[in-house]
């Protein structure tokens, strides 16, 4: 199963995570892809309920272009276009050369810390 971890981290923890991932990649060790946000507000702004619905739909109906996707979801084209652009920028959607969309991940796991470790 192809998965991505999405995390909400404080700045220092985000830098530590980046450094850890960099070391793993340099050593040839594979790592689960990660997407890190600085706050829950940023996360929920970037990955809304509508965008998750869009991701789930694309995962089952790959190859549709943005116009077809908007029609299938019964949503305004401009809003779907904006969502697609943002999700492609985040790496959660991919576009093929003909404009068809694909979801590269089967699973998205979201982590946030409630209490700092003592």
Tab-separated table of C-alpha atoms in Angstrom:
chain	number	residue	atom	x	y	z
A	1	UNK	CA	0.000	0.000	0.000
A	2	UNK	CA	1.392	3.369	-1.042
A	3	UNK	CA	1.049	5.836	1.811
A	4	UNK	CA	1.968	9.389	2.824
A	5	UNK	CA	2.209	10.707	6.375
A	6	UNK	CA	0.931	14.208	7.041
A	7	UNK	CA	2.122	15.796	10.260
A	8	UNK	CA	1.555	18.950	12.263
A	9	UNK	CA	4.853	19.888	13.879
A	10	UNK	CA	6.394	22.829	15.671
A	11	UNK	CA	9.206	24.535	13.717
A	12	UNK	CA	12.103	22.791	15.489
A	13	UNK	CA	10.440	19.393	15.185
A	14	UNK	CA	9.830	20.062	11.473
A	15	UNK	CA	13.519	20.878	10.972
A	16	UNK	CA	14.510	17.716	12.857
A	17	UNK	CA	12.150	15.645	10.704
A	18	UNK	CA	13.597	17.190	7.549
A	19	UNK	CA	17.153	16.439	8.697
A	20	UNK	CA	16.196	12.846	9.555
A	21	UNK	CA	14.596	12.331	6.139
A	22	UNK	CA	17.649	13.859	4.435
A	23	UNK	CA	19.995	11.477	6.296
A	24	UNK	CA	17.836	8.483	5.360
A	25	UNK	CA	17.806	9.448	1.698
A	26	UNK	CA	21.584	9.987	1.654
A	27	UNK	CA	22.140	6.560	3.177
A	28	UNK	CA	19.851	4.951	0.627
A	29	UNK	CA	17.221	4.039	3.217
A	30	UNK	CA	13.715	4.523	1.955
A	31	UNK	CA	11.347	6.641	3.952
A	32	UNK	CA	7.591	7.070	3.885
A	33	UNK	CA	6.816	10.350	2.117
A	34	UNK	CA	5.882	13.124	4.553
A	35	UNK	CA	4.029	16.374	4.302
A	36	UNK	CA	4.490	18.703	7.259
A	37	UNK	CA	2.341	21.644	8.369
A	38	UNK	CA	3.090	24.154	11.104
A	39	UNK	CA	-0.435	24.229	12.514
A	40	UNK	CA	-3.784	22.510	12.320
A	41	UNK	CA	-5.152	25.670	10.708
A	42	UNK	CA	-2.641	25.303	7.844
A	43	UNK	CA	-3.456	21.610	7.494
A	44	UNK	CA	-7.225	22.149	7.413
A	45	UNK	CA	-6.811	25.049	5.001
A	46	UNK	CA	-4.772	22.913	2.601
A	47	UNK	CA	-6.700	19.656	2.975
A	48	UNK	CA	-10.381	20.417	3.262
A	49	UNK	CA	-13.277	17.986	3.366
A	50	UNK	CA	-14.052	18.783	-0.300
A	51	UNK	CA	-10.439	18.122	-1.279
A	52	UNK	CA	-10.454	14.770	0.511
A	53	UNK	CA	-13.674	13.894	-1.303
A	54	UNK	CA	-11.981	14.847	-4.572
A	55	UNK	CA	-8.913	12.705	-3.742
A	56	UNK	CA	-11.086	9.701	-2.921
A	57	UNK	CA	-13.014	10.096	-6.164
A	58	UNK	CA	-9.852	10.393	-8.271
A	59	UNK	CA	-8.424	7.297	-6.555
A	60	UNK	CA	-11.362	5.276	-7.904
A	61	UNK	CA	-11.783	7.093	-11.236
A	62	UNK	CA	-8.249	7.874	-12.415
A	63	UNK	CA	-7.689	9.546	-15.769
A	64	UNK	CA	-10.423	12.176	-15.586
A	65	UNK	CA	-9.468	15.751	-16.374
A	66	UNK	CA	-10.506	18.685	-14.197
A	67	UNK	CA	-13.636	19.497	-16.195
A	68	UNK	CA	-14.818	15.866	-16.100
A	69	UNK	CA	-14.063	15.723	-12.388
A	70	UNK	CA	-16.083	18.872	-11.667
A	71	UNK	CA	-19.007	17.476	-13.633
A	72	UNK	CA	-18.833	14.075	-11.927
A	73	UNK	CA	-18.706	15.675	-8.465
A	74	UNK	CA	-21.407	18.242	-9.275
A	75	UNK	CA	-19.092	21.093	-8.284
A	76	UNK	CA	-18.171	24.427	-9.833
A	77	UNK	CA	-15.286	24.083	-12.310
A	78	UNK	CA	-13.301	27.022	-10.865
A	79	UNK	CA	-13.423	25.561	-7.354
A	80	UNK	CA	-12.389	22.108	-8.554
A	81	UNK	CA	-9.604	23.658	-10.647
A	82	UNK	CA	-8.267	25.494	-7.573
A	83	UNK	CA	-8.456	22.306	-5.495
A	84	UNK	CA	-6.669	20.282	-8.179
A	85	UNK	CA	-3.865	22.839	-8.542
A	86	UNK	CA	-3.335	22.949	-4.782
A	87	UNK	CA	-3.413	19.152	-4.414
A	88	UNK	CA	-0.943	18.739	-7.287
A	89	UNK	CA	1.343	21.310	-5.616
A	90	UNK	CA	1.161	19.288	-2.379
A	91	UNK	CA	1.966	16.079	-4.261
A	92	UNK	CA	-1.359	14.467	-3.368
A	93	UNK	CA	-2.533	14.405	-6.998
A	94	UNK	CA	-0.602	13.866	-10.210
A	95	UNK	CA	-1.418	14.976	-13.753
A	96	UNK	CA	-0.519	12.933	-16.793
A	97	UNK	CA	0.597	14.690	-20.006
A	98	UNK	CA	-2.980	14.635	-21.347
A	99	UNK	CA	-4.342	16.328	-18.218
A	100	UNK	CA	-5.790	13.200	-16.618
A	101	UNK	CA	-5.537	12.998	-12.848
A	102	UNK	CA	-4.234	10.205	-10.643
A	103	UNK	CA	-3.954	9.721	-6.885
A	104	UNK	CA	-0.423	8.481	-6.093
A	105	UNK	CA	-1.315	7.337	-2.557
A	106	UNK	CA	-3.710	4.672	-1.350
A	107	UNK	CA	-3.571	5.948	2.214
A	108	UNK	CA	-3.080	9.327	3.878
A	109	UNK	CA	-2.200	9.193	7.573
A	110	UNK	CA	-2.519	12.420	9.575
A	111	UNK	CA	-0.531	12.824	12.823
A	112	UNK	CA	-0.589	15.595	15.380
A	113	UNK	CA	0.905	15.738	18.851
A	114	UNK	CA	-1.444	16.473	21.726
A	115	UNK	CA	1.211	16.665	24.435
A	116	UNK	CA	4.946	17.196	24.122
A	117	UNK	CA	7.093	14.343	25.416
A	118	UNK	CA	8.433	14.925	28.911
